[in-house]
Tab-separated table of C-alpha atoms in Angstrom:
chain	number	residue	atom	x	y	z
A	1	UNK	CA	0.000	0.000	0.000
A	2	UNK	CA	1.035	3.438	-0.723
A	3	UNK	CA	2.459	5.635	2.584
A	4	UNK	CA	1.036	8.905	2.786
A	5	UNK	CA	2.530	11.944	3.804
A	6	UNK	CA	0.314	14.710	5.512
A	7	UNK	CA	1.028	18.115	8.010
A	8	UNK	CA	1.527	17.328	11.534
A	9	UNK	CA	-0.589	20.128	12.872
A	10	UNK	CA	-2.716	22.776	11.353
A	11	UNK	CA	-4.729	25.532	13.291
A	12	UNK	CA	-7.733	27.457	11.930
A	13	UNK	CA	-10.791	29.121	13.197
A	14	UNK	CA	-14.612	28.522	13.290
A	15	UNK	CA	-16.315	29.623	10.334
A	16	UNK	CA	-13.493	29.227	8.073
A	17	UNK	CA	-12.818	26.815	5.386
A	18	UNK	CA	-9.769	24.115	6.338
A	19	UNK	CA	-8.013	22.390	3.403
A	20	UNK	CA	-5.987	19.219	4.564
A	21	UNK	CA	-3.581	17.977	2.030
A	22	UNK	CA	-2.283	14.293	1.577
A	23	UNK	CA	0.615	13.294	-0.332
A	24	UNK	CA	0.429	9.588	-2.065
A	25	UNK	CA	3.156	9.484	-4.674
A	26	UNK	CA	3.292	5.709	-4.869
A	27	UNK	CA	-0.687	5.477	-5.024
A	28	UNK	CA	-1.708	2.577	-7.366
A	29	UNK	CA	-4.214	1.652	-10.384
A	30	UNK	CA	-6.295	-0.124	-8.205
A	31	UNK	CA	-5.959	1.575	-4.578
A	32	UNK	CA	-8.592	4.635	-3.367
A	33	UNK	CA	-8.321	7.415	-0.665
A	34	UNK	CA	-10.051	7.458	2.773
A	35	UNK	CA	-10.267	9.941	5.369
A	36	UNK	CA	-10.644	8.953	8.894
A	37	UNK	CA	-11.836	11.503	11.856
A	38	UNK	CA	-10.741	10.871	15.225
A	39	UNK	CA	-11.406	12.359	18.150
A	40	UNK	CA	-9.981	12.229	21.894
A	41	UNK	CA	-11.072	8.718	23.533
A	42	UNK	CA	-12.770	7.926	20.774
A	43	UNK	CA	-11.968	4.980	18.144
A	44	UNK	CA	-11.769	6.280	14.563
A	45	UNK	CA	-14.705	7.603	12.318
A	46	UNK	CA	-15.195	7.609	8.430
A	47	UNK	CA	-15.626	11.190	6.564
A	48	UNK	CA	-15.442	10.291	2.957
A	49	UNK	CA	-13.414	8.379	0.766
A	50	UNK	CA	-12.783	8.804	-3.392
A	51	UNK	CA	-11.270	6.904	-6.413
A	52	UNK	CA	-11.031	10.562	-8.737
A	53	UNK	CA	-12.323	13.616	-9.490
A	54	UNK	CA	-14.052	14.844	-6.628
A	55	UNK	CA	-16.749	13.448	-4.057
A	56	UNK	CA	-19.207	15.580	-1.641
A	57	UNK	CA	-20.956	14.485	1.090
A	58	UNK	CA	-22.880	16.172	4.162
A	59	UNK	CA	-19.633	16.333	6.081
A	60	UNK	CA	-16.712	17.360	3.350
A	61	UNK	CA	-15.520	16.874	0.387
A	62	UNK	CA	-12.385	15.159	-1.295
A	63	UNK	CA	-10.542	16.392	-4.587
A	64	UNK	CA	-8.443	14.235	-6.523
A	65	UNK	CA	-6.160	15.590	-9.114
A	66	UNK	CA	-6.502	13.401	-12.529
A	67	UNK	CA	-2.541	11.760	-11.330
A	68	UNK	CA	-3.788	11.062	-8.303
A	69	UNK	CA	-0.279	11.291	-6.181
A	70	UNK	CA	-2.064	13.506	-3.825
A	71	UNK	CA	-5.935	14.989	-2.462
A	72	UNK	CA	-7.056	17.394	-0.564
A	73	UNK	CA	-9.683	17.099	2.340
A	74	UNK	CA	-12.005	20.245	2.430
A	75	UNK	CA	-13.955	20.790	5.424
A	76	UNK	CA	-16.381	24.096	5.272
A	77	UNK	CA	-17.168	26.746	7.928
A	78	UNK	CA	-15.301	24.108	10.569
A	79	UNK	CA	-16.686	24.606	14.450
A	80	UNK	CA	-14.585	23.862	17.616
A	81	UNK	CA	-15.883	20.145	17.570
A	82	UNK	CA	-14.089	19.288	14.472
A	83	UNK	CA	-11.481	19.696	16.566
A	84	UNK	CA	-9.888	16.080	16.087
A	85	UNK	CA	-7.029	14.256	14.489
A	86	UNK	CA	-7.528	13.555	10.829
A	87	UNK	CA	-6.078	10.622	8.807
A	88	UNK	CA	-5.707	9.982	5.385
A	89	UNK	CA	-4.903	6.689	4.150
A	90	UNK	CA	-5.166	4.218	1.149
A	91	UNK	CA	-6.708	1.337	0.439
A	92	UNK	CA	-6.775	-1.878	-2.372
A	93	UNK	CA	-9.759	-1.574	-3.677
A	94	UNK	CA	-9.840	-5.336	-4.472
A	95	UNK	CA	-9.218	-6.609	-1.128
A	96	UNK	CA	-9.554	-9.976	-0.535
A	97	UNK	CA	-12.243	-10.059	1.826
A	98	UNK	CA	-10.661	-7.737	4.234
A	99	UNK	CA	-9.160	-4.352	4.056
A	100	UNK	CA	-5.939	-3.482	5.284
A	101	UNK	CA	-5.306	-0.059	6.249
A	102	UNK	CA	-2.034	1.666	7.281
A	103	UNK	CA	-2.592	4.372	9.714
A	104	UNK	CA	0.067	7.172	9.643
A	105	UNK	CA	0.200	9.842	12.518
A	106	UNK	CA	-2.464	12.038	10.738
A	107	UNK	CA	-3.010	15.792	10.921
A	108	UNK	CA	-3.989	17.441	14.270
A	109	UNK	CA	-6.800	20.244	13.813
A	110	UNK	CA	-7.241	22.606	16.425
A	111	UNK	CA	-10.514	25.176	15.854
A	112	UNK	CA	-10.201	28.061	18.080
A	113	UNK	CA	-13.557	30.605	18.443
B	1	UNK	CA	-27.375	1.068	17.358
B	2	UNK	CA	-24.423	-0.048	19.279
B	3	UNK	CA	-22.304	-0.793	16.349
B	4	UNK	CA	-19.021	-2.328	17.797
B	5	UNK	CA	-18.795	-3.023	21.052
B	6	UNK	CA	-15.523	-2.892	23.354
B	7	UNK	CA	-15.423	-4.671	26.820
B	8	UNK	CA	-13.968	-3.843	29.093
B	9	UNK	CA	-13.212	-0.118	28.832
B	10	UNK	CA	-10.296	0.437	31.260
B	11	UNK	CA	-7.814	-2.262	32.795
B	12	UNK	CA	-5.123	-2.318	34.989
B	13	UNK	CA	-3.159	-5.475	35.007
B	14	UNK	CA	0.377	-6.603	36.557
B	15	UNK	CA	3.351	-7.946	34.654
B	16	UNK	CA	2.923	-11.455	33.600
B	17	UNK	CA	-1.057	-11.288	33.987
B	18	UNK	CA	-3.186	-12.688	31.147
B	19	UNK	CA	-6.384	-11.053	29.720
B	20	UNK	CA	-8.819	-11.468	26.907
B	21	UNK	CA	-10.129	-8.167	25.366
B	22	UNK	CA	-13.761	-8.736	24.032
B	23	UNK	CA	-15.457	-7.401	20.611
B	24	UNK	CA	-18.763	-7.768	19.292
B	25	UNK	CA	-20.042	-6.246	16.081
B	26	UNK	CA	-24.296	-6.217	15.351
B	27	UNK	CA	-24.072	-4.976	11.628
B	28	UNK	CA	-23.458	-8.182	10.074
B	29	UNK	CA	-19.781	-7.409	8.724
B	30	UNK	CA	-17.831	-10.382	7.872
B	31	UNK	CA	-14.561	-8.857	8.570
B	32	UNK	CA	-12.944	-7.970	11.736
B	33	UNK	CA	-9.670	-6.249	12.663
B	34	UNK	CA	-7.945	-5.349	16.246
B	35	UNK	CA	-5.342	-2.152	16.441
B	36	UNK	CA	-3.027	-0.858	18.753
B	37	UNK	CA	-2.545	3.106	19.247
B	38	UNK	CA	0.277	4.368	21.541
B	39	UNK	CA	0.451	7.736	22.482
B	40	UNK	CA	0.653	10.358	19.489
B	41	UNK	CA	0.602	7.837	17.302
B	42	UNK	CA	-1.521	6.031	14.685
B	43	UNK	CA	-3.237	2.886	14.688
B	44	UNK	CA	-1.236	0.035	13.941
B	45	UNK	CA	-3.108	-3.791	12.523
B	46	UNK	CA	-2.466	-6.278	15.289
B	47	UNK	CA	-4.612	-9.320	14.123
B	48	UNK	CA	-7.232	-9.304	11.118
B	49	UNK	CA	-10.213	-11.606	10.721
B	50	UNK	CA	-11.410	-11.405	7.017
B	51	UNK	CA	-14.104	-13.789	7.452
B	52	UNK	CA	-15.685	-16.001	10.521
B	53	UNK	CA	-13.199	-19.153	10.857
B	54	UNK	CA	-9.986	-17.536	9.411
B	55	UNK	CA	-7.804	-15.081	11.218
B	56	UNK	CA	-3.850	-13.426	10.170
B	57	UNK	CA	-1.239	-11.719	11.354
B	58	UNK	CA	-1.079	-7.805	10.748
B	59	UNK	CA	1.629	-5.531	11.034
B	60	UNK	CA	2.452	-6.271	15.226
B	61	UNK	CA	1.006	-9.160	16.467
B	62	UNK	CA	3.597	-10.628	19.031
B	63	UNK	CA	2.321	-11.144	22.306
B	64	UNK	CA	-0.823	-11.477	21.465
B	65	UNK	CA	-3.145	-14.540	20.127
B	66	UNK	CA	-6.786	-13.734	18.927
B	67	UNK	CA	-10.083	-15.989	18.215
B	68	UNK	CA	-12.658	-15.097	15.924
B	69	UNK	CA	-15.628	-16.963	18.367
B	70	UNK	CA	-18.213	-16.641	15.766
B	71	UNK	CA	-19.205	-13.983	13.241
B	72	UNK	CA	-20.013	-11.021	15.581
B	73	UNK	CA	-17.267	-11.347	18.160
B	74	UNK	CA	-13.405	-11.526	17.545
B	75	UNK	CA	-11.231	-11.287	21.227
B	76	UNK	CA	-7.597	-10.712	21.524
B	77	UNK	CA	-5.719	-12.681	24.169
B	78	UNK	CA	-2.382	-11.181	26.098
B	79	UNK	CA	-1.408	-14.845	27.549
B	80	UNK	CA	1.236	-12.896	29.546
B	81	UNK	CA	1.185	-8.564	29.539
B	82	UNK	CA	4.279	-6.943	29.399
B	83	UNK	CA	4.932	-2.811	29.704
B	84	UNK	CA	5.268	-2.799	26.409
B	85	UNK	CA	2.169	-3.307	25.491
B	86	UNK	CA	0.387	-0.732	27.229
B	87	UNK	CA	-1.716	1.133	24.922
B	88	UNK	CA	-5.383	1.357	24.153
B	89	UNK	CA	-6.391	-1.168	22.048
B	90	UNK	CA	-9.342	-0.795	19.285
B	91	UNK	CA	-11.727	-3.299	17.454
B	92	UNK	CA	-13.052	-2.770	14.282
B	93	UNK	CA	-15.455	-4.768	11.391
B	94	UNK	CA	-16.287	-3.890	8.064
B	95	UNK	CA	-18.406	-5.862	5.322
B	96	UNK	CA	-14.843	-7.198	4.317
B	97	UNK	CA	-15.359	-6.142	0.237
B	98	UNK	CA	-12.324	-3.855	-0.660
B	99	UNK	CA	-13.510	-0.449	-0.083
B	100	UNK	CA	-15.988	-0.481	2.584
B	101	UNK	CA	-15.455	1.710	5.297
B	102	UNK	CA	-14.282	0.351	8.736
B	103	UNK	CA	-16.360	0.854	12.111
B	104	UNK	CA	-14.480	1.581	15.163
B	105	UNK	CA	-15.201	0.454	18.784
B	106	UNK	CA	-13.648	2.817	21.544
B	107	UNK	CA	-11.281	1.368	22.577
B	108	UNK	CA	-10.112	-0.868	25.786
B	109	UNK	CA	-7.062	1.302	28.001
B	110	UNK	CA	-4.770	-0.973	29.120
B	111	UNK	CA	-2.148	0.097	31.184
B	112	UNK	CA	0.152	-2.510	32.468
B	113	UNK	CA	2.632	-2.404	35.127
């Protein structure tokens, strides 16, 4: 699987738009991208995941440039509770009947008021 | 909707102690994964269950011995604890196709001394 390369840290404030960015050079034909959220004392939750282009759901949305070494989680008008520790990792998208995941140390977003 | 379901939440054991950490999943998902997480850092794959009657090895799995009882529960066995594997430990299950998300318990806290 590919590793992925992300920012440590990144600070912003509520209301504003936060763009994470996720580098995956080695990404291949058949692998996909998948954000996890996580918060303190809390196991890991899915945001949104993507193959290309771009994908939207109720909680963000993922862009994938057409050579898809990298993509960019967009989160709008963030509040303090998406305050959390965001990972971005890829997957085989024909697993054989399980999918292994390799978590990095994600990106730490702090929302102040 | 409990989802997946961690027991027991917090433990405390001694050097050389055994202890089976318990998961149960109600959504049906054929797959079934434990992690580790140390402090600041990502989740790493202990054991993997891609289907009810087979289990593997995943990125660190010595010390510890798993059994997938039936299709909703999958427990991880320390047969003797060691410092070194205090950390708080999550389950997870997922359909088991190759891009379905994963569902996260939260977590077990183990803290050995």
């Amino acid at each position: 699987l590919a590793k992925t390369t992300q920012p440590i840290s990144m600070d912003s404030y509520e209301g504003q738009e936060v763009n994470i960015t996720c580098s995956h050079n080695n990404i291949a034909t058949n692998d996909y991208i998948t954000w996890y959220q996580q918060f303190p004392s809390q196991g890991p939750r899915f945001i949104i995941q993507g193959y290309k282009t771009k994908v939207t759901n109720e909680v963000a949305s993922l862009f994938i440039p057409a050579d898809r070494k990298s993509s960019t989680l967009s989160l709008p008008r963030v509040s303090l509770s998406d305050t959390a520790v965001y990972y971005c990792l890829v997957g085989d998208m024909w697993g054989r009947g399980f999918q292994k995941l390799v978590f990095g140390t994600g990106t730490r977003l702090l929302v102040s008021p | 909707n409990a989802g997946v379901t961690q027991t027991p939440k917090f433990q405390v054991l001694k050097t050389g102690q055994s202890m089976t950490l318990q998961c149960a999943q109600d959504m049906n998902h054929n797959s079934m994964y434990w992690y580790r997480q140390d402090p600041g850092m990502g989740l790493r794959l202990i054991y993997y269950s891609a289907s009810e009657g087979t289990t593997d090895k995943g990125e660190v799995p010595n010390g510890y011995n798993v059994s997938r009882l039936n299709k909703r529960e999958f427990s991880l066995r320390l047969e003797s604890a060691a410092p070194s594997q205090t950390s708080v430990y999550f389950c997870a299950s997922n359909i088991g196709t190759g891009d379905q998300p994963q569902h996260f318990g939260d977590g077990t806290r183990l803290s050995i001394l």
